[in-house]
Coordinates of C-alpha atoms in Angstrom, one line a residue:
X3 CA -6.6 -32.9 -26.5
X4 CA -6.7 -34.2 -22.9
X5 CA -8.8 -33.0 -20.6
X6 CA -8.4 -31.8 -17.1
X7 CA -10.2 -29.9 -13.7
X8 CA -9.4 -26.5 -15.6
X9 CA -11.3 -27.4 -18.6
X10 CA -13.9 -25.0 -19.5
X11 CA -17.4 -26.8 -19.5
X12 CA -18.0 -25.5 -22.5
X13 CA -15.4 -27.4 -24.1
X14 CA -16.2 -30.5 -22.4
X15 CA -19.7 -30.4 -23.8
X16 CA -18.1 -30.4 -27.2
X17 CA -17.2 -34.1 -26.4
X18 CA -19.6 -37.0 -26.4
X19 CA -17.2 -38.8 -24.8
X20 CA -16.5 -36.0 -22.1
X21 CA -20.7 -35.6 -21.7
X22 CA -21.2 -39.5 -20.9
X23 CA -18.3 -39.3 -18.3
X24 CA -19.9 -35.9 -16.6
X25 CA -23.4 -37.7 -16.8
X26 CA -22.0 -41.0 -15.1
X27 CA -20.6 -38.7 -12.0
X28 CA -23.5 -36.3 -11.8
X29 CA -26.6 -37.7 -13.5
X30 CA -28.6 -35.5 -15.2
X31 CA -25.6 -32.8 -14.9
X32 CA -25.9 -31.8 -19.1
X33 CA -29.7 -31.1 -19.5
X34 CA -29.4 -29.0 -16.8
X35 CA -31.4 -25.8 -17.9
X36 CA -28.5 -23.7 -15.6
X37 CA -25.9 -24.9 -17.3
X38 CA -25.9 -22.3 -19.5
X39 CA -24.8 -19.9 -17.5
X40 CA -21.7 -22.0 -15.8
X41 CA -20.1 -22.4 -19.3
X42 CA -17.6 -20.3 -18.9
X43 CA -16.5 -22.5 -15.3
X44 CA -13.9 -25.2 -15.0
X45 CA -15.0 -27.9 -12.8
X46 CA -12.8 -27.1 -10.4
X47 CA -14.0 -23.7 -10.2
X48 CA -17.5 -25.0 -9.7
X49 CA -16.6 -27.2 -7.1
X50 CA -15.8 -24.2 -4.3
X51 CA -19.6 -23.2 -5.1
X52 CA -21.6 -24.8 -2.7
X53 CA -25.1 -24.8 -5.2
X54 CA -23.2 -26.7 -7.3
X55 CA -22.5 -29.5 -4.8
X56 CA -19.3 -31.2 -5.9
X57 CA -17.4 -33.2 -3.1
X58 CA -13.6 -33.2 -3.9
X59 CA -14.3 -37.0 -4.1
X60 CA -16.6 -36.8 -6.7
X61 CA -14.4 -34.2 -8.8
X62 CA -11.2 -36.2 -8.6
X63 CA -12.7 -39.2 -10.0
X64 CA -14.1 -37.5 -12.5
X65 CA -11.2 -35.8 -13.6
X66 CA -9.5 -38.9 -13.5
X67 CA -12.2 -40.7 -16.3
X68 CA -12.0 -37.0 -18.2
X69 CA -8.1 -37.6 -18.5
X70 CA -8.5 -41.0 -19.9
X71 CA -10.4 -39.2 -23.1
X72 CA -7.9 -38.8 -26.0
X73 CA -10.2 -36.1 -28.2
X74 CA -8.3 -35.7 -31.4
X75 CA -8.0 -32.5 -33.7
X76 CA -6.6 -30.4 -31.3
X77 CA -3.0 -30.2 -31.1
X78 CA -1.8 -30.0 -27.1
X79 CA 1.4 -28.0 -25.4
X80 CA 2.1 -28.5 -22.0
X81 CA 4.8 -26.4 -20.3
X82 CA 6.3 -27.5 -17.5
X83 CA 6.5 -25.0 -14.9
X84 CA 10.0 -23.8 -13.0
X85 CA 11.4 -21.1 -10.3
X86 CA 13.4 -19.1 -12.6
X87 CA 14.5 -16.7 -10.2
X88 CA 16.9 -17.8 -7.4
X89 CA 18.9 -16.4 -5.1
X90 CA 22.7 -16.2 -4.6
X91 CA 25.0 -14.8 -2.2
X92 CA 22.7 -14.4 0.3
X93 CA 22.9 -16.5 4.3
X94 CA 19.3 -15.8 4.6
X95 CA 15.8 -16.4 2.4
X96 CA 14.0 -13.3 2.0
X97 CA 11.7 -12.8 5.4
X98 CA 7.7 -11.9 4.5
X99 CA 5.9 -10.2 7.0
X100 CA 2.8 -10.3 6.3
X101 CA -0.7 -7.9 7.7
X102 CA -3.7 -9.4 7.7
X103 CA -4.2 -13.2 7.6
X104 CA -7.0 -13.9 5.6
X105 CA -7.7 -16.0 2.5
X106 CA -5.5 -14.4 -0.3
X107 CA -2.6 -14.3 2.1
X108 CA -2.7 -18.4 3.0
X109 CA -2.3 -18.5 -0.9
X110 CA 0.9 -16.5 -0.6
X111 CA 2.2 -17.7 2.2
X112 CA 2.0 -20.8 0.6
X113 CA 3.4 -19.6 -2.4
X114 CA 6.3 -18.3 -0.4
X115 CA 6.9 -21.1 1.6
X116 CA 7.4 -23.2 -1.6
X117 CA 9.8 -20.9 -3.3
X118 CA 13.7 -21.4 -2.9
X119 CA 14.6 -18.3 -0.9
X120 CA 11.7 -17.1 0.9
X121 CA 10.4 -17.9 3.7
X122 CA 6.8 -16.2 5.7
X123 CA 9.1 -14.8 9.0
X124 CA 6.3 -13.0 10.6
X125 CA 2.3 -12.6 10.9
X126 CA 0.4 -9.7 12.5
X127 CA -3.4 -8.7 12.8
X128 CA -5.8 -7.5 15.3
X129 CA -6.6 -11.1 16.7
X130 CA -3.9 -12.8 17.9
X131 CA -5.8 -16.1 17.7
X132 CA -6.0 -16.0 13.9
X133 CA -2.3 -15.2 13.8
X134 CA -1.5 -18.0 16.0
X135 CA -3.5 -20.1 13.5
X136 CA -2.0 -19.0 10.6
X137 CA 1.8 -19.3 12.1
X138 CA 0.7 -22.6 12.8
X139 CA -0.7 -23.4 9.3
X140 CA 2.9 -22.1 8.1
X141 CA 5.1 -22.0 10.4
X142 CA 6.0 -18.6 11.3
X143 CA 8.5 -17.6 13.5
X144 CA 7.2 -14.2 14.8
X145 CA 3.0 -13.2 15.9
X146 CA 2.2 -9.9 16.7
X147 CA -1.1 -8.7 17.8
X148 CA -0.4 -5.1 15.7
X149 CA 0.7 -4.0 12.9
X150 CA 2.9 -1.4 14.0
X151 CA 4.7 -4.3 16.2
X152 CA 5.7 -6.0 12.7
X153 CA 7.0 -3.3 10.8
X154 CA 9.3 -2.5 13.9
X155 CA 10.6 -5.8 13.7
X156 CA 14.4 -4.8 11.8
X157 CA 14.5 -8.7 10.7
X158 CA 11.5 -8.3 8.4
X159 CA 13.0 -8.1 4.9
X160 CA 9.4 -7.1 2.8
X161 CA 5.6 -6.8 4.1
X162 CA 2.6 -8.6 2.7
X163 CA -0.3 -6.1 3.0
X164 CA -4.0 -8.0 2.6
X165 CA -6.0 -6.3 4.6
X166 CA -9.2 -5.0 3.8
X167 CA -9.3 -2.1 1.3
X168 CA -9.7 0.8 3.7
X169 CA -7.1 -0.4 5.2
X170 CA -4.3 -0.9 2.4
X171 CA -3.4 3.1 2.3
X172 CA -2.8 2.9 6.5
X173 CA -0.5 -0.3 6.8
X174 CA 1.4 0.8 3.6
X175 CA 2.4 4.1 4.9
X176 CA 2.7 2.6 7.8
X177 CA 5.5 0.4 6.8
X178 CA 7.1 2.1 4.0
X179 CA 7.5 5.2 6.5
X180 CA 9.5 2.6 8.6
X181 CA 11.4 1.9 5.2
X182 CA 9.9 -1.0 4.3
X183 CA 9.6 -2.5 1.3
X184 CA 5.9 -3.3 0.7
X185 CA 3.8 -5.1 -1.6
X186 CA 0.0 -4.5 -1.2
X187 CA -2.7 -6.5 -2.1
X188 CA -5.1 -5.1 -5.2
X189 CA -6.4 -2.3 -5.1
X190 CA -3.6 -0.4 -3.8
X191 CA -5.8 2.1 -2.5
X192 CA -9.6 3.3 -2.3
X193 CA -8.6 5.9 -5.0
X194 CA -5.6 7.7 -7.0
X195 CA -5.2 10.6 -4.0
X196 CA -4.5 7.7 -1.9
X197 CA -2.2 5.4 -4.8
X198 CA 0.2 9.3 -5.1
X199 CA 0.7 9.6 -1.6
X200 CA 1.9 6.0 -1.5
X201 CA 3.9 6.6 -4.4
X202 CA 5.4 9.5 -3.2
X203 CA 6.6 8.5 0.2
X204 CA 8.4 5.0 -1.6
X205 CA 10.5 7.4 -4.2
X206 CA 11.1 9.5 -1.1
X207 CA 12.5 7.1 1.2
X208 CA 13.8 5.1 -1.9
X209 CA 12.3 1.8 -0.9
X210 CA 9.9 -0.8 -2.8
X211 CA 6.5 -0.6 -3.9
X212 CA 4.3 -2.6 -5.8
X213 CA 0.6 -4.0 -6.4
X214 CA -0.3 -7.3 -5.9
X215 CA -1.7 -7.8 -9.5
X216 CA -0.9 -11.4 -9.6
X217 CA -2.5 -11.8 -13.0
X218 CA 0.7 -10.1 -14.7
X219 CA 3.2 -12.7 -14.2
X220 CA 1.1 -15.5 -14.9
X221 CA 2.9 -17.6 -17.5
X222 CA 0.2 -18.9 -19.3
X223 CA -1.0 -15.3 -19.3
X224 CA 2.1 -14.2 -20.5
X225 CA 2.1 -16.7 -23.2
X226 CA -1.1 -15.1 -24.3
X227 CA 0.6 -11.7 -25.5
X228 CA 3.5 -13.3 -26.8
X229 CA 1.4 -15.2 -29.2
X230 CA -0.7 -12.0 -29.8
X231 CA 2.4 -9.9 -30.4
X232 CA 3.7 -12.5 -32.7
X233 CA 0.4 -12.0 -34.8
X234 CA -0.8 -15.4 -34.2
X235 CA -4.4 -13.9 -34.6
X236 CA -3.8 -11.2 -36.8
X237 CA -4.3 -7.9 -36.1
X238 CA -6.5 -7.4 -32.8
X239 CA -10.0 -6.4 -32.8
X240 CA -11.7 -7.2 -29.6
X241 CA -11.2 -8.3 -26.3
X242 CA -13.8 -9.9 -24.4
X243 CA -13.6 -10.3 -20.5
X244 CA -16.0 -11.2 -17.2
X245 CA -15.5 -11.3 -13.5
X246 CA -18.5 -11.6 -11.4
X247 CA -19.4 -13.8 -8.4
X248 CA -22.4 -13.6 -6.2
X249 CA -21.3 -12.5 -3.0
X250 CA -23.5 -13.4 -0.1
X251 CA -25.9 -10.6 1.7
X252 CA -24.0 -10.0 4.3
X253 CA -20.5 -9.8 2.4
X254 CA -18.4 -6.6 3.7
X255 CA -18.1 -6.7 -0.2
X256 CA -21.2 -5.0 -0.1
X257 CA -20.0 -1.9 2.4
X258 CA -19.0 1.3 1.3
X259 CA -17.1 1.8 4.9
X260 CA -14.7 -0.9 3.4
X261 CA -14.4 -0.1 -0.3
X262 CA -17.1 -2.3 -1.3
X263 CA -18.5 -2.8 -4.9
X264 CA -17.5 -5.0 -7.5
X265 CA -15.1 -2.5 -9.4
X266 CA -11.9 -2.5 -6.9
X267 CA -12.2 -6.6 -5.7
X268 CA -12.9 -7.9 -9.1
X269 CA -13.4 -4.8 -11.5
X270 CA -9.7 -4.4 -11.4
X271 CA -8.7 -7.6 -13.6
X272 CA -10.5 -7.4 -16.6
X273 CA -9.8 -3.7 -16.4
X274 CA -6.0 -4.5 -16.4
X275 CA -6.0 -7.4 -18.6
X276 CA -7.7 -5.3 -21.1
X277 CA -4.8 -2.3 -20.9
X278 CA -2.1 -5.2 -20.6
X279 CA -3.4 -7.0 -23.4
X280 CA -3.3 -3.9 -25.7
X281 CA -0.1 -2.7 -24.3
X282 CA -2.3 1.0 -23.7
X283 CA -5.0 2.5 -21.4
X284 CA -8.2 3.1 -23.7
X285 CA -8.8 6.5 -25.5
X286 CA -12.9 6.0 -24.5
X287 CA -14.7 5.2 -21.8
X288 CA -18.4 3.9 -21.4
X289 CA -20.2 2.5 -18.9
X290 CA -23.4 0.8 -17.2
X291 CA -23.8 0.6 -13.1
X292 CA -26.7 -1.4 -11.4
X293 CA -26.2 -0.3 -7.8
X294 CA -26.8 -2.3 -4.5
X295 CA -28.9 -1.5 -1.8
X296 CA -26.2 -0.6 -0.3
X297 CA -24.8 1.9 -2.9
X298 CA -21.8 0.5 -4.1
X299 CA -21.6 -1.0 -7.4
X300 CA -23.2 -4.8 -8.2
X301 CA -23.3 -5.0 -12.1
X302 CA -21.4 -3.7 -14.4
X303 CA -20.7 -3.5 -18.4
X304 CA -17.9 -1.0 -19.8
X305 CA -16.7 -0.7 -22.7
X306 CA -12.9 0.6 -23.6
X307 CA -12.2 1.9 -27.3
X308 CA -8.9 2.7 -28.6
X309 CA -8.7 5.2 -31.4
X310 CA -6.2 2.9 -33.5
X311 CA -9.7 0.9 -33.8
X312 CA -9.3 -2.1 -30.7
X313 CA -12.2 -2.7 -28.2
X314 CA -12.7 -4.3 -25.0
X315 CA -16.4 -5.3 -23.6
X316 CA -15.7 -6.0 -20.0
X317 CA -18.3 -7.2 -17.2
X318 CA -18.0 -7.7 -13.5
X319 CA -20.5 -7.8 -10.7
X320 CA -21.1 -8.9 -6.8
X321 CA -25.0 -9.8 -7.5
X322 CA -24.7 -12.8 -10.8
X323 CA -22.7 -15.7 -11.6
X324 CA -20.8 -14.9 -14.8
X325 CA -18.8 -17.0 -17.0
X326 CA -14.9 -15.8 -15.8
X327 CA -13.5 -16.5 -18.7
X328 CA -11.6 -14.0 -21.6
X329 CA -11.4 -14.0 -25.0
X330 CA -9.5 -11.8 -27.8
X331 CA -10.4 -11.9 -30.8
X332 CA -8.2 -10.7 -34.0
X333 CA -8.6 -10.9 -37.9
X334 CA -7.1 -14.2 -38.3
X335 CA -8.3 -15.8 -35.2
X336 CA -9.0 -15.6 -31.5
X337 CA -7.8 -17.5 -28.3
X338 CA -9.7 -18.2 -25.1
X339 CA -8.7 -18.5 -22.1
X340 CA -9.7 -20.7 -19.3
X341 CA -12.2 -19.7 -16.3
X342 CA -10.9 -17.8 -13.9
X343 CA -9.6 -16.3 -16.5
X344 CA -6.9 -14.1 -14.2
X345 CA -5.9 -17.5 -12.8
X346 CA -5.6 -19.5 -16.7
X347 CA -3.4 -22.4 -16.9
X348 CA -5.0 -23.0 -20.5
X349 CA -5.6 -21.3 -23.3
X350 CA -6.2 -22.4 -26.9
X351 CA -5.5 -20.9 -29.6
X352 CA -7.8 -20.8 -32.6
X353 CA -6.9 -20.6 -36.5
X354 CA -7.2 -21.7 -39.8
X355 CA -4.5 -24.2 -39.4
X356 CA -7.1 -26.0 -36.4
X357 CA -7.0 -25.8 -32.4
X358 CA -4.1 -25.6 -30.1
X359 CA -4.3 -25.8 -26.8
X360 CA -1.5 -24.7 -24.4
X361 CA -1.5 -25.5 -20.9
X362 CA 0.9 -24.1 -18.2
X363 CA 0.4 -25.5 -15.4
X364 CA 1.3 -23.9 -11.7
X365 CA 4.4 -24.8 -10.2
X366 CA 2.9 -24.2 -6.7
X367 CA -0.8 -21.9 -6.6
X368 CA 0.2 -19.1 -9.3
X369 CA 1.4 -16.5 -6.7
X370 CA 5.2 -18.3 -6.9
X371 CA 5.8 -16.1 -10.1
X372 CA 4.8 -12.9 -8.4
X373 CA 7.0 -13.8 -5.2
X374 CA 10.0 -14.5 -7.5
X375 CA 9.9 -11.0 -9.0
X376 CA 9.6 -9.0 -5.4
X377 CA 13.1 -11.2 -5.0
X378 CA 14.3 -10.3 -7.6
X379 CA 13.6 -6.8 -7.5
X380 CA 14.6 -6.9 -3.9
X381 CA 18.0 -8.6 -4.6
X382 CA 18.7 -6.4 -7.9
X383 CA 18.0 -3.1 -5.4
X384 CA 15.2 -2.1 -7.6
X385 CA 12.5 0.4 -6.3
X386 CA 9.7 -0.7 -8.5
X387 CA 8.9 -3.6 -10.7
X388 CA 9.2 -2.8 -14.5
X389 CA 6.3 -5.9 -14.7
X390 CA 4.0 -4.0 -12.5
X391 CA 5.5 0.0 -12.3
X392 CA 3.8 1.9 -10.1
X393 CA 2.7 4.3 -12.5
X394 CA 0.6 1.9 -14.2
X395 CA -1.2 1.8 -10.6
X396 CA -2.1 5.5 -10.7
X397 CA -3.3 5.1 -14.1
X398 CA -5.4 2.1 -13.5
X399 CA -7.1 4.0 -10.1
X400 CA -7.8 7.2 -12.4
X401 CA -9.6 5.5 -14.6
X402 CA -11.5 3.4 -11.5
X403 CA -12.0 6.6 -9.6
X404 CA -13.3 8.0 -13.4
X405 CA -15.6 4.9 -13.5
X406 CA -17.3 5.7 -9.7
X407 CA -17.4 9.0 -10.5
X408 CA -19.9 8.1 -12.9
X409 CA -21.8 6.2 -11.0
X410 CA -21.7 8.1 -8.0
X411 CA -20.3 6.1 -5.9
X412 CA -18.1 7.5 -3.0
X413 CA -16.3 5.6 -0.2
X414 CA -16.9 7.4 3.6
X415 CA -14.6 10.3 4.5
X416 CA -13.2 10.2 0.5
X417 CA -13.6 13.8 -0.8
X418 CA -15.9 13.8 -4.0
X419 CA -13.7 12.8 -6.4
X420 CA -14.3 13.4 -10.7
X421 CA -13.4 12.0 -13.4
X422 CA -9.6 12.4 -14.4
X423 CA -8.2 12.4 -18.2
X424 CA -5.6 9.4 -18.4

């Protein structure tokens, strides 16, 4: 086994070897009484915490020394990465327009920009100076100060919507009413009135639609339910899943008026993996909500059951650290899967034959793979993506609108909504 910046820590502190080189870069690092809770981190994750205080500096050179450990009894696969969908026949790359600059959309901008036969076109949001700076950062041809200006431009092939939540159902309709194709950040919407109304308008006009759920056409991921298909572990029992961050005070995370709570920003990936992993939504439902100040959802444990005797305990919160990471257990064995576990590029794979671990590493951020099916969905003149159909969206913001329904928590100007039978 070699290790790398992905490894889970609680993998590295398996290692004597990997302890003494984590001790000679940050003294004192393993008898940490904290470090219990950041098990389930990478390094690399850690290091975009700031209360963890690691300098890229420090984290290269001690990935570098980790790398140098040969750990033996654990049989590695490494799969190189490739673009596997390219165009042909076409003069021009595919042109992104994308709404709202912010954070997730520098990583697909990126993403696009390194991806033979796309290209970011155009930029729009309500300050131009942030457009400017991102058009600079990526070189984009067009800026427009609004969004309506973009989706009038006829040279804009697709639009990127990552705006914030309240938002999404607005600048969709806006641009697939302008016959746009349109892929929209997660959630689609606040809720499933919202996701239909979308829905409908894209199979009326005929035009593309689909959620940004990234996760889905992750290989390493997808190399996950192949081995599970293939009854690597057995038959499957359990599947085990966290996404929480502390979000600061402040965080518009933390505001109903923008579809705050921890369920639709980070909710929505276990929730998925769970379904995607089993191949089916669950057949029962519980739940535990501790609410913010606020009144959106902070904390949360829920638990899916499927009649055919597979469960999922999944957590995700705003207010704790948790560990990220995913496991799924079956009667022969279980793999886990790196922290962030959405974002895995390893997993390994436990059996009674030993340990294998099988690393996939990004081609570009992780977003390339999702870029290369809109392409190819775009190019093949298909409406919706058979990876990410937009069905499955409704179904997914039932169950969500189910879950708040519980809780009783409702977004401004959203009628009350209830819980709906999958």
């Amino acid at each position: 086994m070699s290790f790398s910046e992905n490894t889970r820590l609680s993998e590295l502190l398996k290692s004597e070897a990997a302890k003494a080189v984590l001790e000679k870069h940050f003294p004192g690092f393993t008898s940490n009484p904290g470090l219990e809770l950041a098990k389930g981190f990478s390094l690399k994750v850690m290091s975009h915490f700031p209360q963890f205080n690691i300098t890229p500096d420090q984290l290269t050179a001690c990935v570098n020394d980790l790398a140098k450990i040969e750990e033996q009894g654990i049989e590695t696969i490494t799969v190189n990465s490739v673009q596997n969908y390219k165009r042909e026949g076409f003069k021009n790359a595919l042109r992104w327009g994308i709404i709202g600059p912010g954070s997730i959309a520098k990583q697909l901008a990126e993403a696009i920009n390194g991806t033979e036969g796309s290209e970011v076109y155009a930029v729009a949001s309500s300050s131009l100076d942030r457009a400017r700076i991102f058009s600079e950062n990526f070189h984009v041809q067009k800026i427009y100060g609004s969004y309506e200006e973009l989706v009038e431009d006829p040279a804009v092939d697709i639009v990127y919507i990552a705006n914030l939540h309240s938002q999404h159902f607005e600048s969709a309709k806006l641009a697939l009413n302008k016959e746009k194709a349109v892929l929209c950040e997660k959630p689609l919407t606040l809720n499933a009135d919202q996701a239909e109304e979308l829905i409908s308008i894209a199979r009326e006009k005929n035009v593309f639609l689909m959620e940004a759920m990234w996760m889905k056409f992750n290989p390493t991921l997808n190399k996950l339910k192949e081995l599970i298909n293939e009854g690597s572990i057995g038959r499957m029992e359990k599947i085990e899943a966290d996404f929480s961050v502390e979000f600061a005070p402040d965080s518009f995370r933390r505001l109903p008026e923008f579809g705050g709570g921890a369920l639709l920003d980070l909710g929505i990936y276990p929730i998925t993996f769970a379904n995607w992993i089993t191949g089916r939504f669950p057949d029962t439902i519980t739940s535990n909500c501790m609410l913010t100040t606020t009144g959106v959802d902070g904390v949360v444990s829920v638990t899916f059951q499927w009649n055919t005797g597979e469960k999922a305990d999944l957590s995700f919160g705003i207010d704790r650290f948790g560990t990220m990471s995913a496991k799924v257990t079956g009667t022969d064995g279980y793999i886990d899967v790196n922290s962030p576990f959405h974002g895995a590029q390893v997993i390994y794979l436990h059996t009674s034959q030993g340990v294998k671990e099988i690393s996939i590493p990004f081609r570009i951020n992780g977003f390339e793979y999702e870029v290369e099916e809109v392409m190819r969905c775009l190019d093949m003149g298909e409406k919706e993506s058979p990876i990410m159909p937009l069905e499955e969206t409704l179904k997914t913001m039932k169950l969500m609108d189910g879950l708040r329904s519980q809780w009783g928590v409702i977004f401004p100007g959203e009628n009350a909504i209830t819980s709906i039978k999958l």
